[in-house]
PDB file of C-alpha atoms in Angstrom:
ATOM      1  CA  MET A   1     -59.533  46.223  49.630  1.00 71.00           C
ATOM      2  CA  PRO A   2     -62.188  44.134  47.978  1.00 72.00           C
ATOM      3  CA  ALA A   3     -61.732  42.723  44.482  1.00 72.00           C
ATOM      4  CA  PRO A   4     -63.485  44.559  41.695  1.00 64.00           C
ATOM      5  CA  PRO A   5     -66.679  42.984  40.597  1.00 62.00           C
ATOM      6  CA  ALA A   6     -66.727  40.908  37.422  1.00 67.00           C
ATOM      7  CA  GLY A   7     -68.260  42.723  34.579  1.00 64.00           C
ATOM      8  CA  PRO A   8     -68.551  42.618  30.881  1.00 66.00           C
ATOM      9  CA  GLY A   9     -65.151  42.295  29.092  1.00 63.00           C
ATOM     10  CA  VAL A  10     -63.318  41.211  32.223  1.00 60.00           C
ATOM     11  CA  ALA A  11     -60.935  38.215  31.605  1.00 63.00           C
ATOM     12  CA  PRO A  12     -59.142  36.168  34.193  1.00 61.00           C
ATOM     13  CA  PRO A  13     -55.395  36.985  34.487  1.00 64.00           C
ATOM     14  CA  PHE A  14     -54.353  33.603  33.009  1.00 64.00           C
ATOM     15  CA  VAL A  15     -55.859  30.680  31.191  1.00 66.00           C
ATOM     16  CA  ALA A  16     -55.810  27.345  32.990  1.00 63.00           C
ATOM     17  CA  PRO A  17     -53.730  24.713  31.119  1.00 64.00           C
ATOM     18  CA  PRO A  18     -55.557  21.726  29.699  1.00 62.00           C
ATOM     19  CA  THR A  19     -55.213  18.632  31.831  1.00 63.00           C
ATOM     20  CA  GLU A  20     -56.520  15.878  29.625  1.00 62.00           C
ATOM     21  CA  GLY A  21     -53.999  14.008  27.337  1.00 61.00           C
ATOM     22  CA  ARG A  22     -50.985  15.764  28.840  1.00 64.00           C
ATOM     23  CA  SER A  23     -49.155  12.584  29.950  1.00 74.00           C
ATOM     24  CA  ALA A  24     -49.796  10.880  26.583  1.00 74.00           C
ATOM     25  CA  ARG A  25     -48.103  13.753  24.730  1.00 75.00           C
ATOM     26  CA  LEU A  26     -45.163  13.676  27.154  1.00 77.00           C
ATOM     27  CA  TRP A  27     -44.591   9.924  26.655  1.00 81.00           C
ATOM     28  CA  LEU A  28     -44.995  10.240  22.893  1.00 84.00           C
ATOM     29  CA  GLY A  29     -42.353  13.000  22.810  1.00 84.00           C
ATOM     30  CA  LEU A  30     -39.962  11.013  24.999  1.00 86.00           C
ATOM     31  CA  GLY A  31     -40.433   7.931  22.805  1.00 87.00           C
ATOM     32  CA  VAL A  32     -39.725   9.862  19.600  1.00 88.00           C
ATOM     33  CA  GLY A  33     -36.630  11.433  21.206  1.00 87.00           C
ATOM     34  CA  ALA A  34     -35.344   8.042  22.407  1.00 86.00           C
ATOM     35  CA  LEU A  35     -35.892   6.570  18.951  1.00 85.00           C
ATOM     36  CA  ALA A  36     -33.927   9.430  17.361  1.00 84.00           C
ATOM     37  CA  VAL A  37     -31.028   8.938  19.796  1.00 81.00           C
ATOM     38  CA  LEU A  38     -31.085   5.182  19.220  1.00 78.00           C
ATOM     39  CA  LEU A  39     -30.999   5.623  15.438  1.00 77.00           C
ATOM     40  CA  CYS A  40     -28.129   8.132  15.602  1.00 79.00           C
ATOM     41  CA  CYS A  41     -26.014   6.119  18.048  1.00 76.00           C
ATOM     42  CA  GLY A  42     -26.889   2.788  16.493  1.00 73.00           C
ATOM     43  CA  GLY A  43     -26.091   4.056  13.015  1.00 72.00           C
ATOM     44  CA  GLY A  44     -22.772   5.467  14.215  1.00 72.00           C
ATOM     45  CA  GLY A  45     -21.934   2.216  15.986  1.00 71.00           C
ATOM     46  CA  ALA A  46     -22.793   0.219  12.890  1.00 71.00           C
ATOM     47  CA  ALA A  47     -20.585   2.521  10.809  1.00 70.00           C
ATOM     48  CA  VAL A  48     -17.633   2.027  13.179  1.00 71.00           C
ATOM     49  CA  VAL A  49     -18.076  -1.746  13.131  1.00 69.00           C
ATOM     50  CA  GLY A  50     -18.341  -1.675   9.343  1.00 70.00           C
ATOM     51  CA  LEU A  51     -15.115   0.341   9.048  1.00 71.00           C
ATOM     52  CA  LEU A  52     -13.252  -2.058  11.327  1.00 71.00           C
ATOM     53  CA  ILE A  53     -14.415  -5.086   9.380  1.00 74.00           C
ATOM     54  CA  SER A  54     -13.540  -3.548   6.022  1.00 74.00           C
ATOM     55  CA  ASN A  55     -10.114  -2.487   7.349  1.00 80.00           C
ATOM     56  CA  VAL A  56      -9.349  -6.046   8.501  1.00 83.00           C
ATOM     57  CA  GLN A  57     -10.477  -7.393   5.124  1.00 87.00           C
ATOM     58  CA  ALA A  58      -8.264  -4.875   3.311  1.00 86.00           C
ATOM     59  CA  VAL A  59      -5.229  -5.860   5.410  1.00 89.00           C
ATOM     60  CA  ARG A  60      -5.853  -9.544   4.683  1.00 92.00           C
ATOM     61  CA  GLU A  61      -6.302  -8.983   0.949  1.00 93.00           C
ATOM     62  CA  GLN A  62      -3.274  -6.700   0.584  1.00 93.00           C
ATOM     63  CA  GLY A  63      -1.104  -8.986   2.702  1.00 94.00           C
ATOM     64  CA  ARG A  64      -2.089 -12.017   0.690  1.00 95.00           C
ATOM     65  CA  ALA A  65      -1.514 -10.202  -2.625  1.00 95.00           C
ATOM     66  CA  VAL A  66       1.963  -8.912  -1.731  1.00 96.00           C
ATOM     67  CA  THR A  67       2.979 -12.313  -0.330  1.00 96.00           C
ATOM     68  CA  ASP A  68       1.746 -13.936  -3.530  1.00 96.00           C
ATOM     69  CA  ASP A  69       3.761 -11.429  -5.622  1.00 95.00           C
ATOM     70  CA  TYR A  70       6.896 -12.142  -3.575  1.00 96.00           C
ATOM     71  CA  TYR A  71       6.659 -15.923  -3.986  1.00 96.00           C
ATOM     72  CA  GLN A  72       5.567 -15.744  -7.625  1.00 96.00           C
ATOM     73  CA  GLY A  73       8.779 -13.835  -8.351  1.00 96.00           C
ATOM     74  CA  LEU A  74      10.783 -16.586  -6.626  1.00 95.00           C
ATOM     75  CA  VAL A  75       8.993 -19.371  -8.530  1.00 95.00           C
ATOM     76  CA  GLU A  76       9.510 -17.606 -11.870  1.00 95.00           C
ATOM     77  CA  ARG A  77      13.141 -16.818 -10.926  1.00 95.00           C
ATOM     78  CA  LYS A  78      12.378 -13.105 -11.379  1.00 95.00           C
ATOM     79  CA  TYR A  79      14.115 -12.086  -8.184  1.00 95.00           C
ATOM     80  CA  GLY A  80      13.879  -8.361  -8.915  1.00 94.00           C
ATOM     81  CA  ARG A  81      10.094  -8.677  -8.787  1.00 96.00           C
ATOM     82  CA  SER A  82      10.363 -10.272  -5.340  1.00 95.00           C
ATOM     83  CA  TYR A  83      12.835  -7.606  -4.231  1.00 96.00           C
ATOM     84  CA  ASP A  84      10.371  -4.858  -5.208  1.00 95.00           C
ATOM     85  CA  THR A  85       7.827  -6.213  -2.698  1.00 95.00           C
ATOM     86  CA  LEU A  86      10.254  -5.806   0.219  1.00 96.00           C
ATOM     87  CA  CYS A  87       9.829  -3.018   2.758  1.00 93.00           C
ATOM     88  CA  ASP A  88      12.324  -0.151   2.952  1.00 92.00           C
ATOM     89  CA  ASP A  89      14.119  -1.625   5.992  1.00 93.00           C
ATOM     90  CA  ALA A  90      14.707  -4.942   4.207  1.00 94.00           C
ATOM     91  CA  GLN A  91      15.934  -3.133   1.109  1.00 94.00           C
ATOM     92  CA  ARG A  92      18.343  -1.075   3.232  1.00 94.00           C
ATOM     93  CA  ARG A  93      19.743  -4.241   4.815  1.00 94.00           C
ATOM     94  CA  GLU A  94      20.312  -5.937   1.459  1.00 95.00           C
ATOM     95  CA  SER A  95      20.838  -4.460  -2.008  1.00 95.00           C
ATOM     96  CA  ARG A  96      19.020  -5.820  -5.033  1.00 95.00           C
ATOM     97  CA  ALA A  97      22.176  -7.606  -6.271  1.00 95.00           C
ATOM     98  CA  GLU A  98      22.825  -9.164  -2.832  1.00 96.00           C
ATOM     99  CA  PHE A  99      19.218 -10.304  -2.597  1.00 95.00           C
ATOM    100  CA  GLU A 100      19.290 -11.861  -6.062  1.00 95.00           C
ATOM    101  CA  ARG A 101      22.555 -13.706  -5.313  1.00 95.00           C
ATOM    102  CA  ARG A 102      21.262 -14.984  -1.972  1.00 94.00           C
ATOM    103  CA  VAL A 103      17.912 -16.313  -3.192  1.00 94.00           C
ATOM    104  CA  ALA A 104      19.503 -17.831  -6.313  1.00 93.00           C
ATOM    105  CA  ALA A 105      21.835 -19.827  -4.030  1.00 94.00           C
ATOM    106  CA  GLU A 106      18.986 -21.043  -1.783  1.00 93.00           C
ATOM    107  CA  PRO A 107      16.851 -24.098  -2.641  1.00 93.00           C
ATOM    108  CA  GLN A 108      14.504 -23.115  -5.474  1.00 94.00           C
ATOM    109  CA  ILE A 109      10.775 -22.933  -4.784  1.00 94.00           C
ATOM    110  CA  ASP A 110       8.592 -24.733  -7.306  1.00 94.00           C
ATOM    111  CA  SER A 111       5.186 -24.011  -5.752  1.00 95.00           C
ATOM    112  CA  TYR A 112       3.634 -22.360  -2.707  1.00 95.00           C
ATOM    113  CA  ARG A 113       0.333 -21.777  -0.956  1.00 96.00           C
ATOM    114  CA  VAL A 114      -0.309 -18.628   1.060  1.00 96.00           C
ATOM    115  CA  GLY A 115      -2.396 -19.097   4.216  1.00 95.00           C
ATOM    116  CA  GLU A 116      -4.606 -16.589   6.027  1.00 95.00           C
ATOM    117  CA  VAL A 117      -2.957 -13.297   6.952  1.00 94.00           C
ATOM    118  CA  ASP A 118      -3.207 -12.558  10.676  1.00 93.00           C
ATOM    119  CA  PRO A 119      -4.176  -8.859  10.857  1.00 91.00           C
ATOM    120  CA  SER A 120      -3.100  -8.514  14.495  1.00 91.00           C
ATOM    121  CA  THR A 121       0.476  -9.774  13.989  1.00 94.00           C
ATOM    122  CA  LEU A 122       0.745  -8.978  10.255  1.00 94.00           C
ATOM    123  CA  THR A 123       2.113 -12.421   9.450  1.00 95.00           C
ATOM    124  CA  ALA A 124       1.156 -14.989   6.835  1.00 96.00           C
ATOM    125  CA  PRO A 125       2.033 -18.693   6.805  1.00 97.00           C
ATOM    126  CA  VAL A 126       3.233 -20.060   3.473  1.00 97.00           C
ATOM    127  CA  SER A 127       3.549 -23.745   2.555  1.00 96.00           C
ATOM    128  CA  VAL A 128       6.343 -24.157   0.001  1.00 96.00           C
ATOM    129  CA  THR A 129       7.484 -27.035  -2.176  1.00 95.00           C
ATOM    130  CA  PHE A 130      11.138 -26.901  -3.185  1.00 93.00           C
ATOM    131  CA  SER A 131      12.625 -28.350  -6.336  1.00 91.00           C
ATOM    132  CA  GLY A 132      13.358 -31.970  -5.481  1.00 86.00           C
ATOM    133  CA  GLY A 133      10.019 -32.395  -3.707  1.00 88.00           C
ATOM    134  CA  ASN A 134      10.919 -31.262  -0.173  1.00 92.00           C
ATOM    135  CA  ARG A 135       8.227 -29.276   1.574  1.00 95.00           C
ATOM    136  CA  GLY A 136       8.504 -26.583   4.173  1.00 94.00           C
ATOM    137  CA  GLN A 137       6.586 -24.003   6.120  1.00 96.00           C
ATOM    138  CA  GLN A 138       7.625 -20.347   6.082  1.00 96.00           C
ATOM    139  CA  GLU A 139       6.203 -17.301   7.781  1.00 97.00           C
ATOM    140  CA  VAL A 140       6.143 -13.923   6.075  1.00 96.00           C
ATOM    141  CA  THR A 141       6.230 -10.772   8.193  1.00 95.00           C
ATOM    142  CA  LEU A 142       4.379  -7.838   6.654  1.00 96.00           C
ATOM    143  CA  ALA A 143       4.356  -4.103   7.330  1.00 93.00           C
ATOM    144  CA  PRO A 144       2.497  -1.131   5.846  1.00 92.00           C
ATOM    145  CA  ASP A 145       4.541   1.274   3.733  1.00 89.00           C
ATOM    146  CA  GLY A 146       5.000   4.562   5.559  1.00 83.00           C
ATOM    147  CA  GLN A 147       4.154   6.685   2.519  1.00 87.00           C
ATOM    148  CA  THR A 148       1.535   4.718   0.607  1.00 86.00           C
ATOM    149  CA  GLY A 149       0.065   2.482   3.325  1.00 83.00           C
ATOM    150  CA  ALA A 150       0.348  -0.538   1.018  1.00 89.00           C
ATOM    151  CA  MET A 151       1.508  -3.795   2.583  1.00 92.00           C
ATOM    152  CA  GLU A 152       5.115  -4.930   2.023  1.00 95.00           C
ATOM    153  CA  VAL A 153       7.172  -8.020   2.902  1.00 95.00           C
ATOM    154  CA  CYS A 154       9.597  -7.268   5.722  1.00 94.00           C
ATOM    155  CA  GLY A 155      10.930 -10.723   6.417  1.00 92.00           C
ATOM    156  CA  VAL A 156      10.626 -14.435   5.764  1.00 92.00           C
ATOM    157  CA  SER A 157      11.449 -17.047   8.382  1.00 90.00           C
TER     158      SER A 157
END
């Protein structure tokens, strides 16, 4: 059967797609998509890194502050203040009265200097000067409180 002749008002069954500029639009679209993915992933990665850094800084600051509170109580002979900085396990091992008797019998600390808190081991070195002029090095072990998340002193060696 022969095809009908072309006449007025006859349109081809489909329009041919344009061929010029097609690859430029494809590469432009891919570039914009890659940029969007890069911004989303890069922004998320930067946020994660920022959270980790701020968490480490918070641990260092809290650890240093609680260690300072503990030793300031010892220097001022306000042993109850030092006892309040202890973690629950340390307070279970030793009552407030026992703690106060023990530290009052130990060589008195006249001054101290808290070093950098190690966030991976949760320890802080402390240089102490005892009454009489002797010096020593102590290490404070820290732990986060289970309920509040605040740092507490769990041991001194």
